mmCIF file of N, CA, C and O in Angstrom:
data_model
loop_
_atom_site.group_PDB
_atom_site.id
_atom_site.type_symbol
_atom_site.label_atom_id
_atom_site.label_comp_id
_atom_site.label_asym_id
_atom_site.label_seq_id
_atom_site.Cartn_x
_atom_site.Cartn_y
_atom_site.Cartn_z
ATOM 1 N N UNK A 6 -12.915 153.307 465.902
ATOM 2 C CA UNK A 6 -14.198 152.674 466.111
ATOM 3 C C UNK A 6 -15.146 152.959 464.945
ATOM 4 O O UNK A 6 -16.266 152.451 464.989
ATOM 5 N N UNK A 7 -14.865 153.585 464.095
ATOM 6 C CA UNK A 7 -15.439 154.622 463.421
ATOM 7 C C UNK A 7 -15.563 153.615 462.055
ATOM 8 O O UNK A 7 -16.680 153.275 461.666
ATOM 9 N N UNK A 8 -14.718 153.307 461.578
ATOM 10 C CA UNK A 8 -14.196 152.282 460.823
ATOM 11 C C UNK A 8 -14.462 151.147 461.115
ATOM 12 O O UNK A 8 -14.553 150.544 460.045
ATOM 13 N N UNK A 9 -14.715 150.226 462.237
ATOM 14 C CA UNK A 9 -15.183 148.961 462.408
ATOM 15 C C UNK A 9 -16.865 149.226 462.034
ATOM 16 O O UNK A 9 -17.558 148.552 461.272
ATOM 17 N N UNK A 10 -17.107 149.955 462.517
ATOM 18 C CA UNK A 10 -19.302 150.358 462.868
ATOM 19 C C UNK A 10 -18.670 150.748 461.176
ATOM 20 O O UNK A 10 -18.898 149.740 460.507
ATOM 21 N N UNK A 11 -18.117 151.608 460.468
ATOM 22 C CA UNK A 11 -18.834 151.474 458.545
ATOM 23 C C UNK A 11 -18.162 149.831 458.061
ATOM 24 O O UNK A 11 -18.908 149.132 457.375
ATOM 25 N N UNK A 12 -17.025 149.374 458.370
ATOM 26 C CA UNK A 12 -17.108 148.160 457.915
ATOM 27 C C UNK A 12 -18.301 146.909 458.178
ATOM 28 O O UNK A 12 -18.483 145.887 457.516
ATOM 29 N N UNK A 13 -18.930 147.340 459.239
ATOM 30 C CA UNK A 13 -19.991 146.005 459.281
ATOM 31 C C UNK A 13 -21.445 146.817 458.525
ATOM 32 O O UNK A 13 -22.390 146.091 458.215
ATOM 33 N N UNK A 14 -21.515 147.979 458.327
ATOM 34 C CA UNK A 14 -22.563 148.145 457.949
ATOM 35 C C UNK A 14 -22.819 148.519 456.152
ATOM 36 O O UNK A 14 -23.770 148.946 455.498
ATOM 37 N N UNK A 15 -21.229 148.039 455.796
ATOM 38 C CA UNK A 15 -20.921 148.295 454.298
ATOM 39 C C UNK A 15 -21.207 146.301 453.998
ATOM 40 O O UNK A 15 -21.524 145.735 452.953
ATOM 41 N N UNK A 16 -20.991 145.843 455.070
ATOM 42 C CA UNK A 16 -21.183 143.602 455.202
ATOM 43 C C UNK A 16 -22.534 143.848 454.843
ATOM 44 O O UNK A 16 -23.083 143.438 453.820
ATOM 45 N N UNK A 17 -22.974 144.449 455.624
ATOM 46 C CA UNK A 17 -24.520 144.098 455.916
ATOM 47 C C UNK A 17 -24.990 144.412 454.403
ATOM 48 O O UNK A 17 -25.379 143.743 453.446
ATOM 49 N N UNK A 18 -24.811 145.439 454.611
ATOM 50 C CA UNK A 18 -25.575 146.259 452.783
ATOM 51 C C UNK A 18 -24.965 145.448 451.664
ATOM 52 O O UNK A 18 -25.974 145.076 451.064
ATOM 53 N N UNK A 19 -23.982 144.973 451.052
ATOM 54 C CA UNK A 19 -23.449 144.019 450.488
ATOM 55 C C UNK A 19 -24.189 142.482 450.706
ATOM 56 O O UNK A 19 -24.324 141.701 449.764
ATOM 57 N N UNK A 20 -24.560 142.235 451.840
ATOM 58 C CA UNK A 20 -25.330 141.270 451.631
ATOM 59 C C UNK A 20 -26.625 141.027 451.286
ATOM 60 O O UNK A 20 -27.090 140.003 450.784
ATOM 61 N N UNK A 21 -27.210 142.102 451.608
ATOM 62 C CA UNK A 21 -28.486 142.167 451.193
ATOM 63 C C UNK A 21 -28.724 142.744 449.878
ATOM 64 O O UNK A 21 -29.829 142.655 449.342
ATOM 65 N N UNK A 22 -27.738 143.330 449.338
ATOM 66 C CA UNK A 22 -28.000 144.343 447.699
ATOM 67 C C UNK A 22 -27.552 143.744 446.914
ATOM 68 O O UNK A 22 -28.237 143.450 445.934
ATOM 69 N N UNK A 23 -25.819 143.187 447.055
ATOM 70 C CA UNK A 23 -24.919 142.679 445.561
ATOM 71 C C UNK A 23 -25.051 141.381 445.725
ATOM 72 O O UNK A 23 -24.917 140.755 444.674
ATOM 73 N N UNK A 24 -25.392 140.374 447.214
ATOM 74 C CA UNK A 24 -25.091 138.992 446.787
ATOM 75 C C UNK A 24 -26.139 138.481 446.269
ATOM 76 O O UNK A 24 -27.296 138.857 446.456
ATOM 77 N N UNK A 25 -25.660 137.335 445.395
ATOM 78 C CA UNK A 25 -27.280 137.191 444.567
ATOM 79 C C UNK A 25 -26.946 135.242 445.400
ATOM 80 O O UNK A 25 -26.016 134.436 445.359
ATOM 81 N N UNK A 26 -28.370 135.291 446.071
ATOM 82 C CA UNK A 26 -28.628 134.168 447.031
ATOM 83 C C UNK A 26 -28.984 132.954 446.153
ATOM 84 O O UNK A 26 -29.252 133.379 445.029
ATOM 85 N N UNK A 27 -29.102 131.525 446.218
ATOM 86 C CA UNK A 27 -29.671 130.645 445.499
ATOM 87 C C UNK A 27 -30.936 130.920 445.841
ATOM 88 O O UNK A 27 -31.381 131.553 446.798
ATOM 89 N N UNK A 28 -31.982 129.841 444.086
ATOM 90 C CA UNK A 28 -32.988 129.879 444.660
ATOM 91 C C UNK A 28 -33.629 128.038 445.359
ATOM 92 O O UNK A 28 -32.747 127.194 445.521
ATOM 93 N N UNK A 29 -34.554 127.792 445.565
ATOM 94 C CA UNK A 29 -34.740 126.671 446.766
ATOM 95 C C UNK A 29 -34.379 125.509 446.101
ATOM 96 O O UNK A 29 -33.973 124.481 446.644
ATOM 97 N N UNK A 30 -34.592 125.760 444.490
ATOM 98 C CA UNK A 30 -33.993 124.159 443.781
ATOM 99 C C UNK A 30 -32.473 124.909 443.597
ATOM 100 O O UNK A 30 -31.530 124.244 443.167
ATOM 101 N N UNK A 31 -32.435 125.241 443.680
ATOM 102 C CA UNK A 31 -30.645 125.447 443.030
ATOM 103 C C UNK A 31 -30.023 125.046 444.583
ATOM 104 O O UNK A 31 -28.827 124.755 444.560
ATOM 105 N N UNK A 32 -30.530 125.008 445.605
ATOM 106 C CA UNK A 32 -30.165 124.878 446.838
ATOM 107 C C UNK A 32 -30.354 123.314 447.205
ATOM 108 O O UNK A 32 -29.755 122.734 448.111
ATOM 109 N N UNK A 33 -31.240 122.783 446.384
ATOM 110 C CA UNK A 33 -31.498 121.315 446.878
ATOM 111 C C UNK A 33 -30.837 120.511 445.621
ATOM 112 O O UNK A 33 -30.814 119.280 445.632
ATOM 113 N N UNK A 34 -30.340 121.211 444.615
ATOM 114 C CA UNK A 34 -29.428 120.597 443.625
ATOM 115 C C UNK A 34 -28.326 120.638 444.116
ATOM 116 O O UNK A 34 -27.676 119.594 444.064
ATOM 117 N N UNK A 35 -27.830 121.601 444.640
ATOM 118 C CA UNK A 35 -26.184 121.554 445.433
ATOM 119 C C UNK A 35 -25.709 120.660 446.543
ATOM 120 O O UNK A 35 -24.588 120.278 446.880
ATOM 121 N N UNK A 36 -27.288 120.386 447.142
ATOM 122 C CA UNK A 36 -27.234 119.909 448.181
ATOM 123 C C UNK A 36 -26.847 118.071 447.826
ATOM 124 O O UNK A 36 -26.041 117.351 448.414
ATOM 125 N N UNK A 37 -27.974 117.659 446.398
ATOM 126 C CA UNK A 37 -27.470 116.464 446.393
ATOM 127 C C UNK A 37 -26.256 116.253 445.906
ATOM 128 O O UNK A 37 -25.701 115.212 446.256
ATOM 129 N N UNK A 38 -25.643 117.050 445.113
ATOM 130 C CA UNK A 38 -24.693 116.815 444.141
ATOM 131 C C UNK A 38 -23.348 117.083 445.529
ATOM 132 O O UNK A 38 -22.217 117.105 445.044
ATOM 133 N N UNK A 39 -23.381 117.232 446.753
ATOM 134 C CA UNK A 39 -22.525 117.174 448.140
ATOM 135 C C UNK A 39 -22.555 116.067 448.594
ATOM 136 O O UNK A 39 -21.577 115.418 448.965
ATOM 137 N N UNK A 40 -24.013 115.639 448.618
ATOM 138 C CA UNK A 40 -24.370 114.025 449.355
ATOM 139 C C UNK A 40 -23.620 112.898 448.758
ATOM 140 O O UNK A 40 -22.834 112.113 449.290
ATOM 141 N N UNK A 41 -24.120 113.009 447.283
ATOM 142 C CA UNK A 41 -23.540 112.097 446.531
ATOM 143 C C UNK A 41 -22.195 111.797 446.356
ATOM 144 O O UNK A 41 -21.824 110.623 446.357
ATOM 145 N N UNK A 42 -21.363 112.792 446.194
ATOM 146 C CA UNK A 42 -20.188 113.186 446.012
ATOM 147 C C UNK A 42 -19.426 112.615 447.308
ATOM 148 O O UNK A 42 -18.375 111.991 447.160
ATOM 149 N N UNK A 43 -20.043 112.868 448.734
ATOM 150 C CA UNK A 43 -19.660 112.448 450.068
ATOM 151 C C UNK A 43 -20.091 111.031 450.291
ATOM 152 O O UNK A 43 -19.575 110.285 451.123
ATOM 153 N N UNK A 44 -21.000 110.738 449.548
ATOM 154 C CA UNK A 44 -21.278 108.812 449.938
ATOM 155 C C UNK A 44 -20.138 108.248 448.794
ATOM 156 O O UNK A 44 -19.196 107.574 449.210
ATOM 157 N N UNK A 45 -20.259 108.543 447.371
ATOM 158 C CA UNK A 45 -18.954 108.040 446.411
ATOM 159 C C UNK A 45 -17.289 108.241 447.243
ATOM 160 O O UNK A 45 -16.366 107.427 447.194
ATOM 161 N N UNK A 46 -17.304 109.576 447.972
ATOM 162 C CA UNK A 46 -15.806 109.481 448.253
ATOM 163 C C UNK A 46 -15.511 108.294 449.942
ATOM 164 O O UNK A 46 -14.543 107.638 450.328
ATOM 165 N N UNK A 47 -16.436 108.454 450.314
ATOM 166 C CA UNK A 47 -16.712 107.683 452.025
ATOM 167 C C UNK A 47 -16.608 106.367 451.291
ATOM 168 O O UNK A 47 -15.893 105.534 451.848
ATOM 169 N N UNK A 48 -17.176 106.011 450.151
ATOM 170 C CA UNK A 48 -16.743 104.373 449.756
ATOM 171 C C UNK A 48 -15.788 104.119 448.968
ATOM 172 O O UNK A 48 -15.669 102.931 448.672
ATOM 173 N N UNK A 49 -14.738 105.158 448.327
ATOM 174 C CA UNK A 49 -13.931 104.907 447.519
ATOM 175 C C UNK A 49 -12.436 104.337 449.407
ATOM 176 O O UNK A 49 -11.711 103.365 449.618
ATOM 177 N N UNK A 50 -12.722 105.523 450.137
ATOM 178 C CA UNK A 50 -12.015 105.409 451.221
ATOM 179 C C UNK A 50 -12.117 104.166 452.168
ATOM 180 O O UNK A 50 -11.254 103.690 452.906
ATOM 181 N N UNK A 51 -13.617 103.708 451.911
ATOM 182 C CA UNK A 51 -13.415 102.277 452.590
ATOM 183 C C UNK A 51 -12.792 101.200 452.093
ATOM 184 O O UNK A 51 -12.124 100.374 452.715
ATOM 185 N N UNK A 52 -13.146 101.259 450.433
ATOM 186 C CA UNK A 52 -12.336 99.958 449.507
ATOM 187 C C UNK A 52 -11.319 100.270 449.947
ATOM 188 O O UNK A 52 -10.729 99.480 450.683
ATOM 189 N N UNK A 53 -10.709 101.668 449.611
ATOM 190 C CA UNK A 53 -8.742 101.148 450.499
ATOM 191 C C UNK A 53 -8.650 101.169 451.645
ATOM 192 O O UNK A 53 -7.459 101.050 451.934
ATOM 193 N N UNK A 54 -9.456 101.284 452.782
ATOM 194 C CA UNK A 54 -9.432 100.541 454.175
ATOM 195 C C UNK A 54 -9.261 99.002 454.198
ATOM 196 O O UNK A 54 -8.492 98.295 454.850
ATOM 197 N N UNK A 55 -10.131 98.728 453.366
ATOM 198 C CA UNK A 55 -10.375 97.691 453.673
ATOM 199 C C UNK A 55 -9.252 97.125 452.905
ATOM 200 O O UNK A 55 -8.671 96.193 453.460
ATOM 201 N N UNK A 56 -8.760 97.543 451.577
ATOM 202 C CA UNK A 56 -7.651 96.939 451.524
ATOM 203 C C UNK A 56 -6.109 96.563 451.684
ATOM 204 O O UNK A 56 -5.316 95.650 451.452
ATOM 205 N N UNK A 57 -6.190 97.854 452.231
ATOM 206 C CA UNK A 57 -5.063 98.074 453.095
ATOM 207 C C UNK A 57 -4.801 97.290 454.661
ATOM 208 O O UNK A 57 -3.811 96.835 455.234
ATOM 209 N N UNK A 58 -5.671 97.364 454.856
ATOM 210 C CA UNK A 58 -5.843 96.231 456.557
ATOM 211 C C UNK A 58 -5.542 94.670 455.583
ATOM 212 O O UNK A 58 -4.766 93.904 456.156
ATOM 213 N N UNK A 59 -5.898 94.345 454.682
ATOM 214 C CA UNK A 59 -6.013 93.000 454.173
ATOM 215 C C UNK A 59 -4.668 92.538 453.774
ATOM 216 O O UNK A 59 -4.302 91.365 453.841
ATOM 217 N N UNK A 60 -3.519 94.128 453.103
ATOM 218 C CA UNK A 60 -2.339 93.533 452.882
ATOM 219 C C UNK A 60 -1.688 93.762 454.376
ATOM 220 O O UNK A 60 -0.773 92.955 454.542
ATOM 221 N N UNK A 61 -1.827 94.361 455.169
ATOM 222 C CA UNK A 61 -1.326 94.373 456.655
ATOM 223 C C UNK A 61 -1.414 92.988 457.274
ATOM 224 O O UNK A 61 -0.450 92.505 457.867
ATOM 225 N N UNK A 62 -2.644 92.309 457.126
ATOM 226 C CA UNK A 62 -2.653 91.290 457.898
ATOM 227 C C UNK A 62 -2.168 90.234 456.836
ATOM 228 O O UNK A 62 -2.075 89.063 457.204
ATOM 229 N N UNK A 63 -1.986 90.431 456.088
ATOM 230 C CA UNK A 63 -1.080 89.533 455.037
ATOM 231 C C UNK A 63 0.800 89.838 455.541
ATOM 232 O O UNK A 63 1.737 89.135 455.921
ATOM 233 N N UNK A 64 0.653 90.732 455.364
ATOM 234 C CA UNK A 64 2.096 90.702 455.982
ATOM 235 C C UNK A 64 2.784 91.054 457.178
ATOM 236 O O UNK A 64 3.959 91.364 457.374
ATOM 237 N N UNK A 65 1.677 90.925 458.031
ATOM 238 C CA UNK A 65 1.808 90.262 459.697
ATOM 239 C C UNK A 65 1.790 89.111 459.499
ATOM 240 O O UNK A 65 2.810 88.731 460.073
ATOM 241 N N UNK A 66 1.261 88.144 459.013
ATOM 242 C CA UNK A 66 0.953 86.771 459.143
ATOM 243 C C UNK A 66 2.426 86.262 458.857
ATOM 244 O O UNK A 66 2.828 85.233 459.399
ATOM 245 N N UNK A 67 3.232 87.004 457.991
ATOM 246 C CA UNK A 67 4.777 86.427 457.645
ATOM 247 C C UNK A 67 5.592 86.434 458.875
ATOM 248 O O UNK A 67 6.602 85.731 458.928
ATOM 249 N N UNK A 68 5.233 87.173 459.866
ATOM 250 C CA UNK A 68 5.870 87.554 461.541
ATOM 251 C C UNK A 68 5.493 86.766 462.184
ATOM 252 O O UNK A 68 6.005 86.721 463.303
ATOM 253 N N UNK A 69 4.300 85.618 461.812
ATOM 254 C CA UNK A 69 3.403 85.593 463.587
ATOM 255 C C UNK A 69 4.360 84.135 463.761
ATOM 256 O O UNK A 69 5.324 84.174 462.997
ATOM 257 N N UNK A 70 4.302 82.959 464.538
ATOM 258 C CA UNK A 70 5.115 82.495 464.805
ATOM 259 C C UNK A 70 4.357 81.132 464.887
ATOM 260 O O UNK A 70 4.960 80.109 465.211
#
């Protein structure tokens, strides 16, 4: 038990002493450069939705009767 209670209190002190935190623009720069990055990849994934359904129903249409 002895060892769990110094491992969380060696977390704690480590977080508050060695990690070095962002500051509020370095936090709202990361933040867009996620957004952006997540709207570019969400539309790279729809162009091949969308084009992938387009050769599907292209080559269903060779089946339908």
């Amino acid at each position: 038990m002895n060892k769990v209670s110094a491992y969380f209190r060696d977390s704690y002190r480590e977080l508050l002493e060695k990690v070095t935190w962002p500051t509020w623009q370095q936090l709202q720069q990361s933040t867009m450069i996620v957004l952006i990055a997540t709207i570019i990849i969400t539309a790279i994934v729809w162009v091949m939705d969308l084009g992938i359904a387009s050769g599907l129903q292209a080559f269903y249409s060779f089946f339908k009767k």
